[in-house]
mmCIF file with all atom_site columns, C-alpha atoms in Angstrom:
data_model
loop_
_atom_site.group_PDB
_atom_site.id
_atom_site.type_symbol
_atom_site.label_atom_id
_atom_site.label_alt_id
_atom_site.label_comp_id
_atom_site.label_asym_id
_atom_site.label_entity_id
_atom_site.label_seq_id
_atom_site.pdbx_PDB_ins_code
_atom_site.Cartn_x
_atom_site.Cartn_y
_atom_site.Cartn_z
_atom_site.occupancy
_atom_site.B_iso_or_equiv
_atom_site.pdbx_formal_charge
_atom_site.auth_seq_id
_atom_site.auth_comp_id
_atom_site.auth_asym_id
_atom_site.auth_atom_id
_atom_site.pdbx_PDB_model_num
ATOM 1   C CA . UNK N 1 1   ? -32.975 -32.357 -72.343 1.00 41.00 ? 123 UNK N CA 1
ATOM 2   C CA . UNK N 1 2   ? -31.740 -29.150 -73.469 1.00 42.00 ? 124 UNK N CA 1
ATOM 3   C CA . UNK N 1 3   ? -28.371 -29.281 -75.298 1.00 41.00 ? 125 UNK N CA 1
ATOM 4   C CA . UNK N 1 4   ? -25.958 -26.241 -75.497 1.00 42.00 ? 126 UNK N CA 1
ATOM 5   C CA . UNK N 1 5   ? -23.375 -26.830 -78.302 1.00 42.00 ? 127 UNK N CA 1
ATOM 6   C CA . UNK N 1 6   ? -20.842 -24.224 -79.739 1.00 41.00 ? 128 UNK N CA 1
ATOM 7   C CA . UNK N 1 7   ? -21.277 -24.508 -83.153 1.00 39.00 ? 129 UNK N CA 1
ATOM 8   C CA . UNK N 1 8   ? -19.904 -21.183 -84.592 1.00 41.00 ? 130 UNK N CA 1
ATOM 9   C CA . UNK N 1 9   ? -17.258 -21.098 -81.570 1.00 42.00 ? 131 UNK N CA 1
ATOM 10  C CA . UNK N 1 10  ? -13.829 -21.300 -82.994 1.00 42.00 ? 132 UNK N CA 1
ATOM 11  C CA . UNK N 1 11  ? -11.924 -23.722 -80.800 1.00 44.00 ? 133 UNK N CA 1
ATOM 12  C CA . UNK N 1 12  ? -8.746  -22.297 -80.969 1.00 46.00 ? 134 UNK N CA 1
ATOM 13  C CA . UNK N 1 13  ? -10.165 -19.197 -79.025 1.00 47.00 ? 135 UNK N CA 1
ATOM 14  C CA . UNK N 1 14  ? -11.989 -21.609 -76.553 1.00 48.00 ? 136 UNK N CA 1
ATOM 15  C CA . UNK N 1 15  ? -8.589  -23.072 -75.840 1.00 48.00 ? 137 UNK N CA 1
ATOM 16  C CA . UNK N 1 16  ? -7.136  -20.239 -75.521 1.00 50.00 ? 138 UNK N CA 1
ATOM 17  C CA . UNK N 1 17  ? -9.449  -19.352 -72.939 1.00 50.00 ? 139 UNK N CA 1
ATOM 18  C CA . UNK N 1 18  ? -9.401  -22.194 -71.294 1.00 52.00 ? 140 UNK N CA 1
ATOM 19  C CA . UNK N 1 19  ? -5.282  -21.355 -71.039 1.00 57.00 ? 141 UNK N CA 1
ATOM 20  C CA . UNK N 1 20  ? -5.558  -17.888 -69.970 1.00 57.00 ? 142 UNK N CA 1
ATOM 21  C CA . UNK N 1 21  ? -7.831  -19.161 -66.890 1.00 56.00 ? 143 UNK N CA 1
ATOM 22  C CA . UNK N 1 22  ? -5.043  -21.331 -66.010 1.00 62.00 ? 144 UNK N CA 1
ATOM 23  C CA . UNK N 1 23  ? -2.277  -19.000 -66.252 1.00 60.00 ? 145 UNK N CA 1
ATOM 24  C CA . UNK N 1 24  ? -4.498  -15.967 -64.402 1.00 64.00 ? 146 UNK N CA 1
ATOM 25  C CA . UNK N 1 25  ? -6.288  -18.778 -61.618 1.00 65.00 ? 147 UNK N CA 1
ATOM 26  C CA . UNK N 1 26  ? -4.391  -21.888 -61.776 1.00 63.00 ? 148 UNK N CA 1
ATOM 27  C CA . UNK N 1 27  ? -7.061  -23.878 -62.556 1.00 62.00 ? 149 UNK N CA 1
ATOM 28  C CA . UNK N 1 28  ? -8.369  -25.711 -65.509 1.00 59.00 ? 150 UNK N CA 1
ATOM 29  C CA . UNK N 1 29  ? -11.803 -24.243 -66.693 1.00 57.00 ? 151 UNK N CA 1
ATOM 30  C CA . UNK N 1 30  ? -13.947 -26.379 -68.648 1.00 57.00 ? 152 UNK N CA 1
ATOM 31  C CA . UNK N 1 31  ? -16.623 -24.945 -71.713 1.00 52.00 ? 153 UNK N CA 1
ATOM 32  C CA . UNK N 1 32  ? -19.551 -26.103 -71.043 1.00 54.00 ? 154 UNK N CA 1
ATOM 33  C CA . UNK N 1 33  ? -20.958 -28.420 -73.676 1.00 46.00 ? 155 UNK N CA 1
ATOM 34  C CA . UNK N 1 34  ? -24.157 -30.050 -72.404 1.00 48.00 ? 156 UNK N CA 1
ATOM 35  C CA . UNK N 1 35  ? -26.531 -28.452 -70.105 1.00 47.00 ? 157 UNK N CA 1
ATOM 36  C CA . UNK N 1 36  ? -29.140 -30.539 -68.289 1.00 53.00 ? 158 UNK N CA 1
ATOM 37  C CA . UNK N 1 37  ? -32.026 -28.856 -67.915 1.00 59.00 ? 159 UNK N CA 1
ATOM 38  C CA . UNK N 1 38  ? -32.809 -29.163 -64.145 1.00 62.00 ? 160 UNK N CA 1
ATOM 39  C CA . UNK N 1 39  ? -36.853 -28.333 -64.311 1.00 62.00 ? 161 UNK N CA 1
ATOM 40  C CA . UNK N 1 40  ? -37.475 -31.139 -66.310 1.00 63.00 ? 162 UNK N CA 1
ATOM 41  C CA . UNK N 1 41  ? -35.875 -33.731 -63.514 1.00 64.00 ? 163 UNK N CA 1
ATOM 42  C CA . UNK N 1 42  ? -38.477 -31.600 -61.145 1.00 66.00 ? 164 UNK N CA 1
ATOM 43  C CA . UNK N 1 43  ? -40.807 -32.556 -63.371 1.00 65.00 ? 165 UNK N CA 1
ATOM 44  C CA . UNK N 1 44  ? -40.458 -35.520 -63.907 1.00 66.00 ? 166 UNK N CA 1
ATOM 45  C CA . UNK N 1 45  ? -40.638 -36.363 -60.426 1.00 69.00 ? 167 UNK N CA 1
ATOM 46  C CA . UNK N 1 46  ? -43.681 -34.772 -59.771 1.00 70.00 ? 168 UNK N CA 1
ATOM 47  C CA . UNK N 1 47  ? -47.018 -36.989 -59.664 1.00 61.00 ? 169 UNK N CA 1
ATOM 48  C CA . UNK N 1 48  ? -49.351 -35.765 -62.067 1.00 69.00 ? 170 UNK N CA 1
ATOM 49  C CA . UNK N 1 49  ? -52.117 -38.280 -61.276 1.00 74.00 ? 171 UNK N CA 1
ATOM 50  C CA . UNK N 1 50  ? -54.410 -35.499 -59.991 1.00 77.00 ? 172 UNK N CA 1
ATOM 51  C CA . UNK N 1 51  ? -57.047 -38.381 -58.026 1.00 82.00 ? 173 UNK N CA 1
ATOM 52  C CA . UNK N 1 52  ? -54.139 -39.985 -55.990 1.00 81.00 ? 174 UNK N CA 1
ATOM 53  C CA . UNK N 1 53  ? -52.135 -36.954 -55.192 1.00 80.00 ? 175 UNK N CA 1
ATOM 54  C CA . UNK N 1 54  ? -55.788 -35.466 -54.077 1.00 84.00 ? 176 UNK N CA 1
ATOM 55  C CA . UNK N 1 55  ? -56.086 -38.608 -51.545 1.00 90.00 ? 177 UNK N CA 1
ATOM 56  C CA . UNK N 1 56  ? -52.406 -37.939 -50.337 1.00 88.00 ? 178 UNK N CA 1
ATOM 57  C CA . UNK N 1 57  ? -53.159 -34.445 -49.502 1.00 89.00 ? 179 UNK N CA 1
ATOM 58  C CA . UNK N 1 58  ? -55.812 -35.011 -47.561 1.00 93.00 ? 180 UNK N CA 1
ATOM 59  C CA . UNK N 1 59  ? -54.196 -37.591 -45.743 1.00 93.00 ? 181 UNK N CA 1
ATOM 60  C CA . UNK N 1 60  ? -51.647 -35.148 -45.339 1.00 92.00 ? 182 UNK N CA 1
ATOM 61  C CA . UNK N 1 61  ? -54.010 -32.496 -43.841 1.00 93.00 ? 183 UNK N CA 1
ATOM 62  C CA . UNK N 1 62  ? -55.835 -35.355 -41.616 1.00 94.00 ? 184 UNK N CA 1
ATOM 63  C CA . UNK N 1 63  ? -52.901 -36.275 -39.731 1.00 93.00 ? 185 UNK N CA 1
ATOM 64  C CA . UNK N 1 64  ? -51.888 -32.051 -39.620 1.00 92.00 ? 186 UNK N CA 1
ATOM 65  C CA . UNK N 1 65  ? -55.251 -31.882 -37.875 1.00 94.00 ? 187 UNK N CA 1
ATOM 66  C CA . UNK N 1 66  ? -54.952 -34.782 -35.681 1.00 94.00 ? 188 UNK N CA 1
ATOM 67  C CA . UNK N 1 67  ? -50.706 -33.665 -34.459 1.00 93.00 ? 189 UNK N CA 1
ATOM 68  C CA . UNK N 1 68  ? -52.571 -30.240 -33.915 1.00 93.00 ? 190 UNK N CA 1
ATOM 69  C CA . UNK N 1 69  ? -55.477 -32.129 -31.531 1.00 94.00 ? 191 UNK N CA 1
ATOM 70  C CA . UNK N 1 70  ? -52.960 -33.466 -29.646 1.00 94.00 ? 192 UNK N CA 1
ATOM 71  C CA . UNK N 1 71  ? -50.879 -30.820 -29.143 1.00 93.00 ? 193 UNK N CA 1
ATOM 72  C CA . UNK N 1 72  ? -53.370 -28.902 -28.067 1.00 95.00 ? 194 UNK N CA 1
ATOM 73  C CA . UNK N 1 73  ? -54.586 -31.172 -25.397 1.00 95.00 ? 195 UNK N CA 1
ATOM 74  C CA . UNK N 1 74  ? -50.915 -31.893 -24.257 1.00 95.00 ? 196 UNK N CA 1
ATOM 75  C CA . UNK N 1 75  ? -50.949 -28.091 -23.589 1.00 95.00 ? 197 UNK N CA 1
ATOM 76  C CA . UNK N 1 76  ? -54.222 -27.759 -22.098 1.00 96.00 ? 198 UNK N CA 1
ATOM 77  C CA . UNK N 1 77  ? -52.975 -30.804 -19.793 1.00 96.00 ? 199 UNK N CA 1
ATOM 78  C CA . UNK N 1 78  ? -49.239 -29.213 -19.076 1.00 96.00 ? 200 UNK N CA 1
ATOM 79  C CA . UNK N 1 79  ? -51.255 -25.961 -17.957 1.00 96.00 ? 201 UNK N CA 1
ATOM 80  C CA . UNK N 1 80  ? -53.830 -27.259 -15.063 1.00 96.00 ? 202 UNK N CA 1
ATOM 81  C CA . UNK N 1 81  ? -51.124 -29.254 -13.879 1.00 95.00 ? 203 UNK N CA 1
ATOM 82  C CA . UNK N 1 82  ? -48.741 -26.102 -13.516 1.00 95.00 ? 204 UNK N CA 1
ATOM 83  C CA . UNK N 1 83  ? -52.012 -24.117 -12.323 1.00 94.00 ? 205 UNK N CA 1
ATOM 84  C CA . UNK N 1 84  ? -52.764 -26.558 -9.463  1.00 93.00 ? 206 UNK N CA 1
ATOM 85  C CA . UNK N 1 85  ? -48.834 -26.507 -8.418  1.00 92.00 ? 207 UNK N CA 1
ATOM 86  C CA . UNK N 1 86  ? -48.746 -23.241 -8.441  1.00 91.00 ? 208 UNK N CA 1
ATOM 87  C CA . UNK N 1 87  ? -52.538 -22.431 -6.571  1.00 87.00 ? 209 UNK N CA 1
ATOM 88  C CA . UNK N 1 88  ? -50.678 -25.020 -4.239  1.00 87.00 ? 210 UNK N CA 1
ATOM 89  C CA . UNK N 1 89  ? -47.728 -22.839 -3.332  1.00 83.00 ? 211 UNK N CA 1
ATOM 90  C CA . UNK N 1 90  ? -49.933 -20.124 -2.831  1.00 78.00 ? 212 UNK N CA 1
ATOM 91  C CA . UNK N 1 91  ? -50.538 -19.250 1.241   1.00 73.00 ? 213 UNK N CA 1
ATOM 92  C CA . UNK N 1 92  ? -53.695 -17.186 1.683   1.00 74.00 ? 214 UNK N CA 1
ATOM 93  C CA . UNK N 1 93  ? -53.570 -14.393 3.929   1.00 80.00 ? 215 UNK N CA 1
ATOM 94  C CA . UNK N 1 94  ? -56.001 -14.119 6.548   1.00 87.00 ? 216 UNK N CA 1
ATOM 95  C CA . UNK N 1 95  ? -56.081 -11.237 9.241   1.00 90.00 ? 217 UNK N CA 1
ATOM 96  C CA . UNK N 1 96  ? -57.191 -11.249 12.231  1.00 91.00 ? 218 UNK N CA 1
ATOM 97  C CA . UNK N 1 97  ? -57.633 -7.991  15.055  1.00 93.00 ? 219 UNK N CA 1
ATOM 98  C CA . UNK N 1 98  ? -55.082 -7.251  16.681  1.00 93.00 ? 220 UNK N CA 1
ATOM 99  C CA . UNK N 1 99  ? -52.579 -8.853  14.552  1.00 91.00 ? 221 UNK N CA 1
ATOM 100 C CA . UNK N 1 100 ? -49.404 -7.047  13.796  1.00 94.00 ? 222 UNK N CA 1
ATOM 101 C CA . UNK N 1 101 ? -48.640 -6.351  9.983   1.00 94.00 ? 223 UNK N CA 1
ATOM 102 C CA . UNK N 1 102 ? -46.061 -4.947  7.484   1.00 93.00 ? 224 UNK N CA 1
ATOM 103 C CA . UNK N 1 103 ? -47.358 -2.692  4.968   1.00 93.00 ? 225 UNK N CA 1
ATOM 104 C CA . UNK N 1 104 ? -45.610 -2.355  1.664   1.00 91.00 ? 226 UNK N CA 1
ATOM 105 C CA . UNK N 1 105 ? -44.846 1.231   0.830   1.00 83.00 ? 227 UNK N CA 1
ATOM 106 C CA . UNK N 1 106 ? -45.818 1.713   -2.942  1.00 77.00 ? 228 UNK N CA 1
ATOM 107 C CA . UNK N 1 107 ? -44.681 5.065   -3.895  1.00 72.00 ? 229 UNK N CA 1
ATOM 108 C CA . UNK N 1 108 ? -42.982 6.505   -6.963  1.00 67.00 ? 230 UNK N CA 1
ATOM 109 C CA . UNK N 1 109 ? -39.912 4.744   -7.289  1.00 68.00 ? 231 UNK N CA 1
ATOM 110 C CA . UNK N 1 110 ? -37.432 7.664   -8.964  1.00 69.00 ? 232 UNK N CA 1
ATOM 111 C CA . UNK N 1 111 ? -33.933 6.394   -7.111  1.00 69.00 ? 233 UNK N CA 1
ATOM 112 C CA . UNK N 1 112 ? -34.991 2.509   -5.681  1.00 68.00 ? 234 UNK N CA 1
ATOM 113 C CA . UNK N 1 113 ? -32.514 1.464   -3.333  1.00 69.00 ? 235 UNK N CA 1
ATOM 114 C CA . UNK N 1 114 ? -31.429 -2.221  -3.922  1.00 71.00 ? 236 UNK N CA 1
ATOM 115 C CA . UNK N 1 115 ? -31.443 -3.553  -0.434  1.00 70.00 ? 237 UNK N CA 1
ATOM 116 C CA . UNK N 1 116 ? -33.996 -0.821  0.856   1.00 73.00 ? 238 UNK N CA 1
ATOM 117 C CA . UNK N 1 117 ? -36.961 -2.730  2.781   1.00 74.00 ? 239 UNK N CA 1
ATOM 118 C CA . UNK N 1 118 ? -40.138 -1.905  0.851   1.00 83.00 ? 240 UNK N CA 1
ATOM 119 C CA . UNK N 1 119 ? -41.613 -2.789  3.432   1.00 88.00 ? 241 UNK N CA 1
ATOM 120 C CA . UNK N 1 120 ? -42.784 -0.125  6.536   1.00 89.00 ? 242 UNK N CA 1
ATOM 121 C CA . UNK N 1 121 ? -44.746 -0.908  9.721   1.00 82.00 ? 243 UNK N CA 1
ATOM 122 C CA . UNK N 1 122 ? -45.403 -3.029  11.970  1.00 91.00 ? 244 UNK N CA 1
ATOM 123 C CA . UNK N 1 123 ? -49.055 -1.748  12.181  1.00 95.00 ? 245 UNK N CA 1
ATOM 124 C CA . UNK N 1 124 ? -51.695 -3.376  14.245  1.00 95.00 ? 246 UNK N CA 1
ATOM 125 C CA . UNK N 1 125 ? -55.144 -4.563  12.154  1.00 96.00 ? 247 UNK N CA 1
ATOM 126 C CA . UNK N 1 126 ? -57.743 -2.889  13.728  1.00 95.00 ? 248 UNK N CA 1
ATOM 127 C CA . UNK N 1 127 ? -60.739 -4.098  11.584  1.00 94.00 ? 249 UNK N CA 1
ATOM 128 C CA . UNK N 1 128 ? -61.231 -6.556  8.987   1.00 94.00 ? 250 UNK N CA 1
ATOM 129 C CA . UNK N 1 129 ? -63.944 -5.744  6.010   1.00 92.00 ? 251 UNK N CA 1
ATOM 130 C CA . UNK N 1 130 ? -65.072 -8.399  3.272   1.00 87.00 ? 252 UNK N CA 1
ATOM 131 C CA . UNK N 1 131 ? -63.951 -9.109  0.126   1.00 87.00 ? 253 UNK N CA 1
ATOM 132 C CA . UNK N 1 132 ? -59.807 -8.389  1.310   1.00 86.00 ? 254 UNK N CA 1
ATOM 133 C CA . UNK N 1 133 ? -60.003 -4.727  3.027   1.00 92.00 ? 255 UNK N CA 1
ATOM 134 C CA . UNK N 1 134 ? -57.988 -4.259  6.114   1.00 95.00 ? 256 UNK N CA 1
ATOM 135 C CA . UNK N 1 135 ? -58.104 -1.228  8.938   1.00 96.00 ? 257 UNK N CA 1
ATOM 136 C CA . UNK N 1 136 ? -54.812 -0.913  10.309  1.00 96.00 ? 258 UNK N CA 1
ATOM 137 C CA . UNK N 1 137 ? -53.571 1.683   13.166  1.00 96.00 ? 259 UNK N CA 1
ATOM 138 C CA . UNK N 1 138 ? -49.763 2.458   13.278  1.00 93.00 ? 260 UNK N CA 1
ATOM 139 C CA . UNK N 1 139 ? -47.637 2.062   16.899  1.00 89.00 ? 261 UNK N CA 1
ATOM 140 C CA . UNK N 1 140 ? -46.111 5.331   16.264  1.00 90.00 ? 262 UNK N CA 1
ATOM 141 C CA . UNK N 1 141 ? -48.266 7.919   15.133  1.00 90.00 ? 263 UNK N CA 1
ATOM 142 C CA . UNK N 1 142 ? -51.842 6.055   15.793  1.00 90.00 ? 264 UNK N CA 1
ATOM 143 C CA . UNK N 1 143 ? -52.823 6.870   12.307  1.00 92.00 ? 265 UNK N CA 1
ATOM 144 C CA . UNK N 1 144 ? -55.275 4.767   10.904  1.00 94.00 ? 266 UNK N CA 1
ATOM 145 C CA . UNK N 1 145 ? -55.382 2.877   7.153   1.00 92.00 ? 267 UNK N CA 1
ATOM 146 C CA . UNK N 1 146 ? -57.691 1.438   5.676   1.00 94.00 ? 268 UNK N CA 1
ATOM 147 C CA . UNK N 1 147 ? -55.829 -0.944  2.604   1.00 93.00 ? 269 UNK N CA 1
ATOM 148 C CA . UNK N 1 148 ? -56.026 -3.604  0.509   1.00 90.00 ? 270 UNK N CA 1
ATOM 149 C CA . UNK N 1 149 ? -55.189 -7.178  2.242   1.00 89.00 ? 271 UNK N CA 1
ATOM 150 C CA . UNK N 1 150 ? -52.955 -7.797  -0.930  1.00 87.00 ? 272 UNK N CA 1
ATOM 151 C CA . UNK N 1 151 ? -50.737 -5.170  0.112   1.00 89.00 ? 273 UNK N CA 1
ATOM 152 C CA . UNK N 1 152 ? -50.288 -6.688  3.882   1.00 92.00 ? 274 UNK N CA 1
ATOM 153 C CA . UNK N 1 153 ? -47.966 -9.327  5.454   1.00 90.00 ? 275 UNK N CA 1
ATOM 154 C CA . UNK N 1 154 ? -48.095 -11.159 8.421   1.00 91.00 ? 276 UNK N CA 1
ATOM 155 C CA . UNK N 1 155 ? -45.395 -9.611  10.884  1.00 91.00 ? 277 UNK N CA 1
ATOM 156 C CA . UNK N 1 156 ? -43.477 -12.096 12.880  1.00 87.00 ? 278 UNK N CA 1
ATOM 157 C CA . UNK N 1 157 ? -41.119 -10.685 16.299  1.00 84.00 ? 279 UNK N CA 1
ATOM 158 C CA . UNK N 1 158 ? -37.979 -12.181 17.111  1.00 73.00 ? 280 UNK N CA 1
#
């Protein structure tokens, strides 16, 4: 313990002190007299027993490990379960000739219109190429496309 004591403090001007901080605050101030040295409490409650508080840390890091293992597979378990929903959801497009289409028109977006359709057509699929390409022919102009399948959806009438 570390003791503070005011040995060459004359107590009449610690009293007065302690009166002025009434009169200016209102309050009574105390002097301190004894001051408790708050490491040493710290200290004391440390364990210095270097063997044991070795075992307890790696306990400690054992069951840090063994949260993290689980946490990881509750993750790993949460995502194929949201993959498969959402690979469920998913409709796969498949053209056939003489299907009609929508196209989506991709260009540079400077003004976008909130309910403009970005979507133009119908077109008519004209040919159907591996690995997703699609040959469409528009009704109007008899141009023909040749564009990714991701682009493309099926047009339905009425």
């Amino acid at each position: 313990m570390v003791y503070c004591v005011f040995l060459n403090v004359d107590m009449s001007i610690g009293l007065k002190f302690v009166n002025l901080n009434r009169m200016i605050y209102g309050k009574a101030y105390h002097l301190p007299v004894e001051l408790e040295h708050k490491a040493f409490w710290v200290i004391k409650q440390c364990n210095m027993d270097y063997d044991v508080a070795g075992i307890a840390r790696k306990l400690q890091l054992q069951e840090l490990e063994e949260t993290q293992n689980d946490t990881y597979k509750n993750v790993m378990t949460y995502k194929e379960k949201t993959k498969s929903l959402y690979d469920r959801m998913l409709t796969r497009k498949e053209f056939h000739v003489r299907d009609k289409v929508l196209l989506y028109h991709s260009r540079l977006k400077l003004f976008p219109g909130k309910l403009r359709s970005r979507w133009i057509g119908p077109f008519i699929v004209s040919n159907v190429f591996p690995y997703g390409a699609v040959e469409i022919t528009s009704l109007e102009t008899n141009k023909v496309l040749k564009v990714n399948g991701h682009c493309l959806k099926p047009f339905y009438e009425g």
